[in-house]
mmCIF file of C-alpha atoms and ligand atoms in Angstrom:
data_model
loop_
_atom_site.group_PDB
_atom_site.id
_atom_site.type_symbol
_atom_site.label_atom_id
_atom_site.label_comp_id
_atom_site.label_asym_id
_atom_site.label_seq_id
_atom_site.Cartn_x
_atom_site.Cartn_y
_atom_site.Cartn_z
ATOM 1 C CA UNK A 3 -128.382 -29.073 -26.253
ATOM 2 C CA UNK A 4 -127.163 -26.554 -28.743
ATOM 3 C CA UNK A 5 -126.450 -27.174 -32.408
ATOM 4 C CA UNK A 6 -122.779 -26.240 -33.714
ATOM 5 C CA UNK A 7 -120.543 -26.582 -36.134
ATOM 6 C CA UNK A 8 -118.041 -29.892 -34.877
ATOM 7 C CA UNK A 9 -114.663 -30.068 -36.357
ATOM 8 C CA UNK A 10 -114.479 -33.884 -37.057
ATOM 9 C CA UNK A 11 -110.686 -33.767 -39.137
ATOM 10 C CA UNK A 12 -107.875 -31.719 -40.693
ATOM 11 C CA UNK A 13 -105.620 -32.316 -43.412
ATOM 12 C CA UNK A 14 -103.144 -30.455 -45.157
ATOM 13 C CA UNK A 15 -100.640 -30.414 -48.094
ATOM 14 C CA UNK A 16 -97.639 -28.956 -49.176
ATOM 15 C CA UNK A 17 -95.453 -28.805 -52.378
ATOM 16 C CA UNK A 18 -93.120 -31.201 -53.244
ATOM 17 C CA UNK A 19 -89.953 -28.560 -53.550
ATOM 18 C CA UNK A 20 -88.744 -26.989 -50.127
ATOM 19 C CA UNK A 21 -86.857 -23.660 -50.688
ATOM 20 C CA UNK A 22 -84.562 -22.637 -48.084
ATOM 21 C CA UNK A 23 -83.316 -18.941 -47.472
ATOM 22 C CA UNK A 24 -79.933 -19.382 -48.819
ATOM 23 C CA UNK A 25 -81.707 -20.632 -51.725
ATOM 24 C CA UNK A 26 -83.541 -17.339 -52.515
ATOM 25 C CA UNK A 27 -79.916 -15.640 -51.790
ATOM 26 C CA UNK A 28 -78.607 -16.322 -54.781
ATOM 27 C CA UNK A 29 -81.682 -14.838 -56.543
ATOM 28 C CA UNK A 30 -82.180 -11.722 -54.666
ATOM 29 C CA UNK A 31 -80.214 -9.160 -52.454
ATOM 30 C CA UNK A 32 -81.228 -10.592 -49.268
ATOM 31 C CA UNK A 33 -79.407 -12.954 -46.320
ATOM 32 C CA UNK A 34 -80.657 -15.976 -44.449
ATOM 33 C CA UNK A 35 -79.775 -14.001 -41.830
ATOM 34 C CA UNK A 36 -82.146 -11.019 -42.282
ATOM 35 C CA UNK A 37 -85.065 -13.225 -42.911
ATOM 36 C CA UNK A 38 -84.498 -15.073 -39.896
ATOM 37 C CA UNK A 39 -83.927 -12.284 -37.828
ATOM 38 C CA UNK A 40 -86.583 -9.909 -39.629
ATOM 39 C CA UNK A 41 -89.484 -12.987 -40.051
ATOM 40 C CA UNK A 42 -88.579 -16.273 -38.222
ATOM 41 C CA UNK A 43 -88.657 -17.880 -41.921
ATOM 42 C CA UNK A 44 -86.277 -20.772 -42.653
ATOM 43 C CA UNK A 45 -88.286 -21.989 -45.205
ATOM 44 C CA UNK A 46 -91.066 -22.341 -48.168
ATOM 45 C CA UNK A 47 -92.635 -24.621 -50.461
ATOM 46 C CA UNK A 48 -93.030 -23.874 -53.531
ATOM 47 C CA UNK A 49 -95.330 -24.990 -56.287
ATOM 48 C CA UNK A 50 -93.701 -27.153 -59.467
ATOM 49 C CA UNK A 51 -95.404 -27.071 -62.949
ATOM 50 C CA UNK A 52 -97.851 -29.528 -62.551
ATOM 51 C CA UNK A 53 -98.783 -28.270 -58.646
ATOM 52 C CA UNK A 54 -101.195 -25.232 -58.086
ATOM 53 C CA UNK A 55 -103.985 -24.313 -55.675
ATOM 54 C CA UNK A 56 -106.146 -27.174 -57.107
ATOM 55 C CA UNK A 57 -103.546 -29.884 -56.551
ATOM 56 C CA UNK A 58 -102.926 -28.751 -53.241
ATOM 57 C CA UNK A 59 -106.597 -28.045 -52.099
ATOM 58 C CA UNK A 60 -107.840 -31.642 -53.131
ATOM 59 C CA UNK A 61 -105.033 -33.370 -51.179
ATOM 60 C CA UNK A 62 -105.574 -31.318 -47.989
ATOM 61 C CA UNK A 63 -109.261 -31.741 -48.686
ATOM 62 C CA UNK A 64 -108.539 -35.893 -49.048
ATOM 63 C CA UNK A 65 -106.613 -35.537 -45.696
ATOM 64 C CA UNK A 66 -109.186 -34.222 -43.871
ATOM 65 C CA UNK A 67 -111.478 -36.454 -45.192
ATOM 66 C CA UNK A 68 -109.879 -39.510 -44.229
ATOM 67 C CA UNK A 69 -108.884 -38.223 -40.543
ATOM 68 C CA UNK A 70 -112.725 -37.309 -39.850
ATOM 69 C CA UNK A 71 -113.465 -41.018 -41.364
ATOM 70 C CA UNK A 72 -116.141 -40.201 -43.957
ATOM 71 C CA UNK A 73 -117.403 -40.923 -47.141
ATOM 72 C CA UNK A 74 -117.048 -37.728 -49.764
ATOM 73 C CA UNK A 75 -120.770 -38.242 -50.897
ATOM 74 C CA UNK A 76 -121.926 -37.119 -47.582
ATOM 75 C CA UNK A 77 -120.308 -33.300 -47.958
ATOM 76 C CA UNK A 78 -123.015 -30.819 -48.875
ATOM 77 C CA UNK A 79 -121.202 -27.961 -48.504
ATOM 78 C CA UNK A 80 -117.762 -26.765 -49.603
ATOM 79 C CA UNK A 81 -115.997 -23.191 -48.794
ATOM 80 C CA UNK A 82 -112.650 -22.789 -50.332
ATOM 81 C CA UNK A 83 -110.514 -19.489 -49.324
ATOM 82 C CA UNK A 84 -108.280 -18.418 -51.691
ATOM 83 C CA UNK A 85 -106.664 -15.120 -53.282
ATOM 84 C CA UNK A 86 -104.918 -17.629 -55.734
ATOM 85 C CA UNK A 87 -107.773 -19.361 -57.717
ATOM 86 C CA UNK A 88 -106.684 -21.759 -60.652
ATOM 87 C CA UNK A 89 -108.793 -19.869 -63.075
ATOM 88 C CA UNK A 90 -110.765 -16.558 -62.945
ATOM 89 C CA UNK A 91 -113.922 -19.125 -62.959
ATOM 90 C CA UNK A 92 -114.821 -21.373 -62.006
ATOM 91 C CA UNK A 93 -113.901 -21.260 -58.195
ATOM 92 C CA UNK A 94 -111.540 -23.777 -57.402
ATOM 93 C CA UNK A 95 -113.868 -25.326 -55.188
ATOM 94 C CA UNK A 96 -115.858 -26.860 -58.263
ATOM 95 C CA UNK A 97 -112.598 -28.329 -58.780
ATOM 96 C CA UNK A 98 -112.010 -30.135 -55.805
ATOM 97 C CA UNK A 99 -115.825 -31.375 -56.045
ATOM 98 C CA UNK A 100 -115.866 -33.059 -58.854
ATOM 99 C CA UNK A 101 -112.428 -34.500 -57.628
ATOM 100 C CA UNK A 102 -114.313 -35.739 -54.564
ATOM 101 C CA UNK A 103 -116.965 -37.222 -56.145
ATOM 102 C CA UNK A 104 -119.741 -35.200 -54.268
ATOM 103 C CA UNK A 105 -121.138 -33.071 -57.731
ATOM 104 C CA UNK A 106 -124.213 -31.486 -56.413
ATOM 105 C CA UNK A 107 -123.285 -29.982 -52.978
ATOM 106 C CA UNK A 108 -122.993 -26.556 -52.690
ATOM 107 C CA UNK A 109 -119.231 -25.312 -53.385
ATOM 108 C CA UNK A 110 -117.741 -21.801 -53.940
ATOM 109 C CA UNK A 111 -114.884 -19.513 -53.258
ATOM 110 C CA UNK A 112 -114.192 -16.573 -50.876
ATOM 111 C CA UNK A 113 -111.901 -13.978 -51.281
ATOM 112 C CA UNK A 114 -110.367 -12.543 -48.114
ATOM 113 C CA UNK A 115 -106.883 -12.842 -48.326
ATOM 114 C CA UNK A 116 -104.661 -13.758 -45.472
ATOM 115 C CA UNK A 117 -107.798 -14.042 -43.737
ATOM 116 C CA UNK A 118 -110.165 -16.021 -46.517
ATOM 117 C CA UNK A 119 -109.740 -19.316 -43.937
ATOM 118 C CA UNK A 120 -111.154 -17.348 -40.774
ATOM 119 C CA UNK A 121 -113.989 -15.982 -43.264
ATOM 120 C CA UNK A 122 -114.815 -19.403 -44.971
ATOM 121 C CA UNK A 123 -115.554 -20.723 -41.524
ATOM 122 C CA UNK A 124 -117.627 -18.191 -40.483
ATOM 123 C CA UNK A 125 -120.026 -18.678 -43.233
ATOM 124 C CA UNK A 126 -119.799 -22.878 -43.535
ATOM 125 C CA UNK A 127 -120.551 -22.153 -39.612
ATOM 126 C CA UNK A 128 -123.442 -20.189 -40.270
ATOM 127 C CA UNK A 129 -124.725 -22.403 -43.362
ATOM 128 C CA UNK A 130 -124.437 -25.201 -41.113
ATOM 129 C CA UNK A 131 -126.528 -23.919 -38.134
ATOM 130 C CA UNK A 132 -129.026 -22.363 -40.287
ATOM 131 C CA UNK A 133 -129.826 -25.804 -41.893
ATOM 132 C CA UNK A 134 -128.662 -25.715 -45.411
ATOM 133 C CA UNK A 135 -126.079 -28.168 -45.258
ATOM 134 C CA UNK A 136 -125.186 -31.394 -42.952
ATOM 135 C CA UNK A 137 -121.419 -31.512 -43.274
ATOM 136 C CA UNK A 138 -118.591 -28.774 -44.515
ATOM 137 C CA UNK A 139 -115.525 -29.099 -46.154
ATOM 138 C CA UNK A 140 -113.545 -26.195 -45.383
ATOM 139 C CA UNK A 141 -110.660 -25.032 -47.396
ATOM 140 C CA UNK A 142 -107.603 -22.829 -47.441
ATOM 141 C CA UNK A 143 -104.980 -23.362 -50.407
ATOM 142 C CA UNK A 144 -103.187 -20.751 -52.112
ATOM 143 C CA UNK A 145 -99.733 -20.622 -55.115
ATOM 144 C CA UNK A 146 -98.450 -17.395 -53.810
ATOM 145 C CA UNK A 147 -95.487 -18.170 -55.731
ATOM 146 C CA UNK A 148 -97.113 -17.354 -59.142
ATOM 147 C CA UNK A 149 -98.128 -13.626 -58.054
ATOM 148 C CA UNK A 150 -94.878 -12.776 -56.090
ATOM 149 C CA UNK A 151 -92.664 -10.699 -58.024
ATOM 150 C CA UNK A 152 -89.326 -13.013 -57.504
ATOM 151 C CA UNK A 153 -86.906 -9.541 -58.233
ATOM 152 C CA UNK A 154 -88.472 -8.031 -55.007
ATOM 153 C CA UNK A 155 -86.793 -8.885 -51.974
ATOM 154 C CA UNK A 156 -89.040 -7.069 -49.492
ATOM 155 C CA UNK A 157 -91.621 -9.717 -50.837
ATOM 156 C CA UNK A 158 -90.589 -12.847 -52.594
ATOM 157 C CA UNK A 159 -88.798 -13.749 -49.260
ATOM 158 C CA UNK A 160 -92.144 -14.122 -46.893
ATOM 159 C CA UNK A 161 -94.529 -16.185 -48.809
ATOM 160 C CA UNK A 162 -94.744 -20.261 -49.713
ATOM 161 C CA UNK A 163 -97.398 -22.160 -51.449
ATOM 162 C CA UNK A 164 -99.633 -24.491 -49.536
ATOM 163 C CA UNK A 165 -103.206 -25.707 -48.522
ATOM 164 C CA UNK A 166 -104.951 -26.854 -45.280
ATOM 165 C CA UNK A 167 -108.646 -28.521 -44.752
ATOM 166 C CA UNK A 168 -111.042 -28.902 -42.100
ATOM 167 C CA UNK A 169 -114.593 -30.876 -41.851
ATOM 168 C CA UNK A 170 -116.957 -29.655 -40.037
ATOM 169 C CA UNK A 171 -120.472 -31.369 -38.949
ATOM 170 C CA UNK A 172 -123.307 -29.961 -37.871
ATOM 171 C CA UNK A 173 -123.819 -31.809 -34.100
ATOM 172 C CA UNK A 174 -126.321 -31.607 -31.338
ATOM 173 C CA UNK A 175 -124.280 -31.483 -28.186
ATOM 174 C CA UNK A 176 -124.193 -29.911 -24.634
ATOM 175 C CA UNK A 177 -123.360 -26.684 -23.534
ATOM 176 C CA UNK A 178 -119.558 -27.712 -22.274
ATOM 177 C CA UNK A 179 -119.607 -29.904 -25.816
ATOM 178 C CA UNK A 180 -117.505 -29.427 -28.908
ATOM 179 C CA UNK A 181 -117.756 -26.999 -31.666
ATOM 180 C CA UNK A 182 -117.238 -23.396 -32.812
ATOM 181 C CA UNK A 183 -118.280 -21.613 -30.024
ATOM 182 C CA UNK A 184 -117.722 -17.738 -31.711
ATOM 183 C CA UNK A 185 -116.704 -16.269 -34.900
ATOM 184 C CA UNK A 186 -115.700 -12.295 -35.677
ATOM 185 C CA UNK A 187 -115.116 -11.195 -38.827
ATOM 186 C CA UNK A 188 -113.902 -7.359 -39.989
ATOM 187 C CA UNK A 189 -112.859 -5.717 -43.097
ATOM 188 C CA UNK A 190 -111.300 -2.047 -43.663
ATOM 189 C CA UNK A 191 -111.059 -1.107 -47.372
ATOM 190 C CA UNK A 192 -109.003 2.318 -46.557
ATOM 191 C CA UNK A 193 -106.487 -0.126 -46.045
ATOM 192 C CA UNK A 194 -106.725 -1.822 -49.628
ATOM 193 C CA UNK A 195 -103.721 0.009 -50.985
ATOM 194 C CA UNK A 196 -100.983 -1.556 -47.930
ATOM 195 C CA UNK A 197 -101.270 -4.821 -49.381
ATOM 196 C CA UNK A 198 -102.492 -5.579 -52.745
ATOM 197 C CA UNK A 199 -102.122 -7.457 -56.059
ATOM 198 C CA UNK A 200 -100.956 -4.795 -59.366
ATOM 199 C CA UNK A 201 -103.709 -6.526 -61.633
ATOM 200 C CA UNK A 202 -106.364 -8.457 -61.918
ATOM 201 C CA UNK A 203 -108.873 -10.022 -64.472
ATOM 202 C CA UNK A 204 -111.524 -6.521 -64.187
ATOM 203 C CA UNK A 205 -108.575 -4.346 -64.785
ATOM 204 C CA UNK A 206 -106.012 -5.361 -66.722
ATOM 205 C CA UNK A 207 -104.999 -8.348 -68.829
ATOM 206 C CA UNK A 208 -102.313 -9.495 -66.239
ATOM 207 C CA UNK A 209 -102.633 -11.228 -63.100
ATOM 208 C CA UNK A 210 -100.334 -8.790 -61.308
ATOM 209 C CA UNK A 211 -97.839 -9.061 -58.483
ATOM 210 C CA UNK A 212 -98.198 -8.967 -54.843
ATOM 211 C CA UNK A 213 -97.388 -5.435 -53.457
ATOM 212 C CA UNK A 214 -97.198 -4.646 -49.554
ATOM 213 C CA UNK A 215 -96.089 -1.580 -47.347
ATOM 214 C CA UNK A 216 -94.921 -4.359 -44.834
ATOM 215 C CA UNK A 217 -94.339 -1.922 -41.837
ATOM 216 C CA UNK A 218 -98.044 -0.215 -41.763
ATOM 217 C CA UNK A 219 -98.797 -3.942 -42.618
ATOM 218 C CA UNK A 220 -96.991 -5.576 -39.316
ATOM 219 C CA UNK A 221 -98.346 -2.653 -37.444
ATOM 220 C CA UNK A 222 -101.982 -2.461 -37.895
ATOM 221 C CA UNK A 223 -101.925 -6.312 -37.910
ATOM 222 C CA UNK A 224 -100.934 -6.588 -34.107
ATOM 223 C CA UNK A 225 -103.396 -4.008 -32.635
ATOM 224 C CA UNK A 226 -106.021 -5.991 -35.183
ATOM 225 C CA UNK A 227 -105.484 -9.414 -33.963
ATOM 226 C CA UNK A 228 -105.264 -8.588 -30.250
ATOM 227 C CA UNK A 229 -108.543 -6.837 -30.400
ATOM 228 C CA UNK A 230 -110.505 -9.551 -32.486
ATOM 229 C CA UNK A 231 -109.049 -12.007 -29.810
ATOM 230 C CA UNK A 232 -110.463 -10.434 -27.617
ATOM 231 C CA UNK A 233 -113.899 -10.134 -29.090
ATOM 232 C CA UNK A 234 -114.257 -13.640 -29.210
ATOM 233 C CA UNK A 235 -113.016 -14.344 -25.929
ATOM 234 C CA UNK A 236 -115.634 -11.515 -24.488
ATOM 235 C CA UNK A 237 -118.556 -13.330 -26.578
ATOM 236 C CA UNK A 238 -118.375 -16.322 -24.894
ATOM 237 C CA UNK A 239 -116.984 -14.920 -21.342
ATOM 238 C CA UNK A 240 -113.848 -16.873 -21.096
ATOM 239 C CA UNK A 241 -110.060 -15.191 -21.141
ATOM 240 C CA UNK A 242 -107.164 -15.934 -21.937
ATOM 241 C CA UNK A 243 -105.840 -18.260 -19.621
ATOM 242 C CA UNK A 244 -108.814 -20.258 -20.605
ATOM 243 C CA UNK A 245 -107.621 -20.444 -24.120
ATOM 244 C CA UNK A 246 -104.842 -23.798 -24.598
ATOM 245 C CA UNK A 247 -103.788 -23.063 -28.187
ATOM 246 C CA UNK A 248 -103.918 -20.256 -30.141
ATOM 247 C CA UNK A 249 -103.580 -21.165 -34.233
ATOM 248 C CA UNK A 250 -102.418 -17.802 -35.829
ATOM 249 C CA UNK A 251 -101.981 -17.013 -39.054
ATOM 250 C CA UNK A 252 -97.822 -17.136 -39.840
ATOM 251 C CA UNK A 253 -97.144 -14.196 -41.352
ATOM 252 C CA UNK A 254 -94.129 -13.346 -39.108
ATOM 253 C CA UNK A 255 -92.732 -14.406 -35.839
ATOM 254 C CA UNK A 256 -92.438 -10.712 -34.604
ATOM 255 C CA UNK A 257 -96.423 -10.186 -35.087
ATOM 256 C CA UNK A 258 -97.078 -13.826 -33.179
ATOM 257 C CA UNK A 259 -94.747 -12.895 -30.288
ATOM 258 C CA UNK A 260 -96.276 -9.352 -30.029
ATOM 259 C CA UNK A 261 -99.688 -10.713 -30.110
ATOM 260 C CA UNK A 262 -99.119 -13.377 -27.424
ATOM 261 C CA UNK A 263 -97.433 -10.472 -25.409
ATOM 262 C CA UNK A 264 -100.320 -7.971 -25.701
ATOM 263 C CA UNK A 265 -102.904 -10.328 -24.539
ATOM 264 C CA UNK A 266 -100.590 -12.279 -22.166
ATOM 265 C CA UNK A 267 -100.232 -15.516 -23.954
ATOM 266 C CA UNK A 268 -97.133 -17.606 -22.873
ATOM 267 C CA UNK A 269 -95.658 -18.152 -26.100
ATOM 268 C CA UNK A 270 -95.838 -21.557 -25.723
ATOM 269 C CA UNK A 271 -99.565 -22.011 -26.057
ATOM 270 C CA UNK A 272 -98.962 -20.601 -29.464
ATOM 271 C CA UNK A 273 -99.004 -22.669 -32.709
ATOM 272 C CA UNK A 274 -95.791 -21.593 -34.981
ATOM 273 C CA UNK A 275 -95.221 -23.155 -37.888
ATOM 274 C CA UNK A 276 -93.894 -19.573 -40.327
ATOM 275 C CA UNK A 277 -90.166 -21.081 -39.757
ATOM 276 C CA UNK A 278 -91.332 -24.351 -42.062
ATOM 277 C CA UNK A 279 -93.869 -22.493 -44.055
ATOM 278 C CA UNK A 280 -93.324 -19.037 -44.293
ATOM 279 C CA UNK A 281 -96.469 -16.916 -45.169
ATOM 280 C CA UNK A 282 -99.049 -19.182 -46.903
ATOM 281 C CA UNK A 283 -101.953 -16.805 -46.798
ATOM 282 C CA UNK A 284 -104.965 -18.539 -46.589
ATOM 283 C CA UNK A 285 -103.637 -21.921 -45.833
ATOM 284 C CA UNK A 286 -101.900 -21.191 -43.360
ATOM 285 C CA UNK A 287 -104.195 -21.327 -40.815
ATOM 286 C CA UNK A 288 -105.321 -24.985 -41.429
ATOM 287 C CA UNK A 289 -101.675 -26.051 -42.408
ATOM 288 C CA UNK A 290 -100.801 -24.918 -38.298
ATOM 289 C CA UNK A 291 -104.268 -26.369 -37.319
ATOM 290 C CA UNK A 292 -103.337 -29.653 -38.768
ATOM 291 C CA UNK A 293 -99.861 -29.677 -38.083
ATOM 292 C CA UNK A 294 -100.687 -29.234 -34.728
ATOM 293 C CA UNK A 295 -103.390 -31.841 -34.510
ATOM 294 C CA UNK A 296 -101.181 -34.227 -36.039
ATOM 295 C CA UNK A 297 -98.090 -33.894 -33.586
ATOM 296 C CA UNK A 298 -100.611 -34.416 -30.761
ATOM 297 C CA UNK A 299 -100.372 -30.614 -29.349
ATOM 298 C CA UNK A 300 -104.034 -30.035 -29.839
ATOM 299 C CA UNK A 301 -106.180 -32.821 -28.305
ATOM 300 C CA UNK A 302 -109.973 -33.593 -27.533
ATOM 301 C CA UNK A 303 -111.513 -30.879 -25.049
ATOM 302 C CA UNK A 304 -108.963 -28.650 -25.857
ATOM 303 C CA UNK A 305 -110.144 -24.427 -26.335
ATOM 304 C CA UNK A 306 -108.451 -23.362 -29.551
ATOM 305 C CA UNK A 307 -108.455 -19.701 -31.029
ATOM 306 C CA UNK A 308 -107.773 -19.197 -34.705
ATOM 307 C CA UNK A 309 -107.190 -15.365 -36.173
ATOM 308 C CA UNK A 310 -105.560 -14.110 -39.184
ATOM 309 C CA UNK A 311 -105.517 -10.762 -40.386
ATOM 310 C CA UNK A 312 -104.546 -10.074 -44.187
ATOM 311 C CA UNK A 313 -104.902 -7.678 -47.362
ATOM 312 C CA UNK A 314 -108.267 -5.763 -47.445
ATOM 313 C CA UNK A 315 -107.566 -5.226 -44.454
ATOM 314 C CA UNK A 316 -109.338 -8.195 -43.246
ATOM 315 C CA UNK A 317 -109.316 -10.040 -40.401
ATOM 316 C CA UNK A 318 -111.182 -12.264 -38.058
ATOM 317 C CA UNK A 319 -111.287 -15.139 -35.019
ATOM 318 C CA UNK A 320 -112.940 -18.269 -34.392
ATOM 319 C CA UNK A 321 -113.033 -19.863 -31.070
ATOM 320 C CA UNK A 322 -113.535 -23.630 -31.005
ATOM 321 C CA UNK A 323 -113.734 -26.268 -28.225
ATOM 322 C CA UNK A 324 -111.955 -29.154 -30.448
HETATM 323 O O1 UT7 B 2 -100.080 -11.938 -44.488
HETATM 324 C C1 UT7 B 2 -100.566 -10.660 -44.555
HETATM 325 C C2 UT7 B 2 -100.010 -9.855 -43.518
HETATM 326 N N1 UT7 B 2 -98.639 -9.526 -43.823
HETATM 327 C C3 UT7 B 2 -97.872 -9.269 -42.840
HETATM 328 O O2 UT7 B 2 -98.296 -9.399 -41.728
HETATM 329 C C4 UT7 B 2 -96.492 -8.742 -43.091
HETATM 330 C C5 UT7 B 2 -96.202 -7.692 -42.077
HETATM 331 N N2 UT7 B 2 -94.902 -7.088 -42.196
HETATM 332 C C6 UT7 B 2 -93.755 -7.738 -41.892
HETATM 333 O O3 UT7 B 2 -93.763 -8.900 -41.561
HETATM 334 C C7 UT7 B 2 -92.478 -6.926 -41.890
HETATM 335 O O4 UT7 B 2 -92.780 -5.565 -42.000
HETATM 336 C C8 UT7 B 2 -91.508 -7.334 -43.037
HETATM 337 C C9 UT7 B 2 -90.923 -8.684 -42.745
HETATM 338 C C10 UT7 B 2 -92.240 -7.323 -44.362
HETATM 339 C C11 UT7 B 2 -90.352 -6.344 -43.124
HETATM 340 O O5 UT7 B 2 -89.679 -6.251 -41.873
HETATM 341 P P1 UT7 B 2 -89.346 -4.814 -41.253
HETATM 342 O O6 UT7 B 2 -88.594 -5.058 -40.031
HETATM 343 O O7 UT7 B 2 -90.644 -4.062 -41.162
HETATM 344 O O8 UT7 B 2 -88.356 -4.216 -42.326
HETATM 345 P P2 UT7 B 2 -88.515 -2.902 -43.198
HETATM 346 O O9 UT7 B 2 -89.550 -3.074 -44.242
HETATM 347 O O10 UT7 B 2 -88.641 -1.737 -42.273
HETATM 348 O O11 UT7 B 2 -87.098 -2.870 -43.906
HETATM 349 C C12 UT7 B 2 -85.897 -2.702 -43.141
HETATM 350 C C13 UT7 B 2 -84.709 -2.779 -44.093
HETATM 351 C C14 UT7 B 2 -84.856 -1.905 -45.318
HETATM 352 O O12 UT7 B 2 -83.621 -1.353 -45.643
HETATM 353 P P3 UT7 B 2 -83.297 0.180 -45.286
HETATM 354 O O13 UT7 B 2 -84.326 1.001 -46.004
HETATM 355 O O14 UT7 B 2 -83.417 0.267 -43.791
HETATM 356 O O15 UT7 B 2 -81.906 0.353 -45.797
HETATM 357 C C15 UT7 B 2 -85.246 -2.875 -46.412
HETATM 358 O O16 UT7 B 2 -84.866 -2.453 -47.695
HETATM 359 O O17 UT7 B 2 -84.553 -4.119 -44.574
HETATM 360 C C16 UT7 B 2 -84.464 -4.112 -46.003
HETATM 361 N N3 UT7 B 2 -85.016 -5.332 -46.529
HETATM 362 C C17 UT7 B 2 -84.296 -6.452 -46.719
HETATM 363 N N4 UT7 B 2 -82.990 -6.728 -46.522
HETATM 364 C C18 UT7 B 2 -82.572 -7.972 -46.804
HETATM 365 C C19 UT7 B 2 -86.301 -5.579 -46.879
HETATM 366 N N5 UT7 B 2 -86.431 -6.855 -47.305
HETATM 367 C C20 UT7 B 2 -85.204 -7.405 -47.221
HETATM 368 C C21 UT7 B 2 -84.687 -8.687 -47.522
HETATM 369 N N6 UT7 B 2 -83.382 -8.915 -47.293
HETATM 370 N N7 UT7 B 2 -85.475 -9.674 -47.984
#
């Protein structure tokens, strides 16, 4: 028997307000048509006044509660990923706690971007196997809309607002059993200036706007991903025609169908969901996870592979038999 992390439900939520390309048209100088061709984007959903991360986070988070079939009070540990916190402090995750009902369980923030989902589950894995907490909430919610700057068209096009949640449980099962099976996590700070935000609470009184050089971006993402796919696949000796879904992060259809090429994934064992979404940063991991859970394309037994790759750089991969 080996103890691992179990993923027991998902949930996810999403703004009330879709935005479709030919929306943004008539805001900025840009064409449904580019963004289709350029991104695979059709649409976004976009945050309201009385929607933000929070809103979002707790209603994934009560999602994923109720499809795992548990009671809030047993939680003891709660990871949210975000680069779009309600307030400086406290983390968002305090938030959805005392939403939840479970005040005294361990609950923070991490900050990784694009990739903050992959890296929140590597350390609720790690808390979990190590013995400090039972059961995980796992988080990824993000209002990208309220740090885009909506007069740049080489940005405000790619991103949406959303949120996605996992539970995890710490389980005692065989070898061939569920769980997360591998997790790789990397970070390259001579990257930081390629995608960034232009302020921030310990440098300037302004939040800032998201700023990306979206060609180095889309290029160093694909050799990235391939090669942290690969590192989990090599931990655990399987390859990729052992591997039935892969859950990527939806940044652009052109980096998913380059990534599938390079390590010879049919396209179909790939989760899209960037044509309904667009870019959701951290979410948008968990919002393809669940998405696919729900529409019955990822089932018991099945070997899943999630990776994102995002500003930092960051990026990572967890490999989990569902
Ligand atoms: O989530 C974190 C990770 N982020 C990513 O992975 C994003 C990675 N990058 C990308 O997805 C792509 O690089 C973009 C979608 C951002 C851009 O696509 P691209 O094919 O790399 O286009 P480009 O930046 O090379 O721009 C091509 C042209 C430019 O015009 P010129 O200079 O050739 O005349 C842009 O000004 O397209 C123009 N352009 C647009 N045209 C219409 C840029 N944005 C738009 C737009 N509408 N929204």
């Amino acid at each position: 028997m080996t103890r691992r992390s179990v993923l027991i439900g998902t949930g996810s939520a999403l703004p009330r307000r879709a935005v479709s390309n030919a929306e943004l048209a008539k805001k900025v100088d840009t064409s449904d048509e580019w963004i289709v061709e350029r991104t695979g984007i059709r649409n976004r959903y976009i945050c309201e006044a009385d929607e933000n991360t929070g809103t979002l986070a707790i209603a994934a988070a009560r999602a994923a509660i109720a499809a795992a079939g548990i009671e809030p009070s047993s939680i003891g540990l709660i990871v949210l990923a975000t680069a779009t916190p309600n307030q400086t402090f406290p983390a968002t995750a305090t938030l959805v706690q005392d939403a939840l009902g479970c005040n005294g369980c361990i609950a923070f923030d991490v900050a990784a971007v694009c990739s903050g989902f992959l890296y929140a589950v590597s350390v609720a894995d790690s808390m979990l196997k190590s013995g400090m907490a039972q059961r995980a909430l796992v988080i990824g919610a993000e209002c990208f809309s309220r740090i885009l700057d909506w007069e740049d068209r080489t940005t405000c096009v790619l991103f949406g607002d959303g949120a996605g949640a996992i539970v995890l449980d710490a389980q005692d099962v065989a070898d061939d059993g569920p769980g997360i099976l591998a997790n790789r996590l990397h970070a390259d700070g001579a990257h930081n200036q390629l995608l960034y935000v232009d302020g921030g609470p310990g440098t300037t009184s302004t939040t800032g706007h998201l700023r990306m050089k979206g060609r180095e971006v889309f290029r160093h993402a694909v050799v990235n991903l391939a090669e942290v796919l690969g590192e989990v696949l090599e931990d655990v000796g399987l390859c990729s025609s052992d591997i039935d879904w892969v859950v990527p992060h939806q940044a652009n259809q052109r980096i998913l169908d380059a990534t599938a090429r390079k390590l010879g994934l049919p396209p179909e064992r790939v989760v899209v969901t960037v044509d309904r979404h667009a870019n959701t940063s951290a979410a948008s991991v968990p919002l393809a996870l669940d998405t696919a859970v729900r529409d019955g394309r990822i089932k018991p037994g099945n070997m899943i592979v999630l990776e994102a790759m995002g500003g930092g750089f960051t990026w990572g991969a967890s490999l989990i038999r569902v």
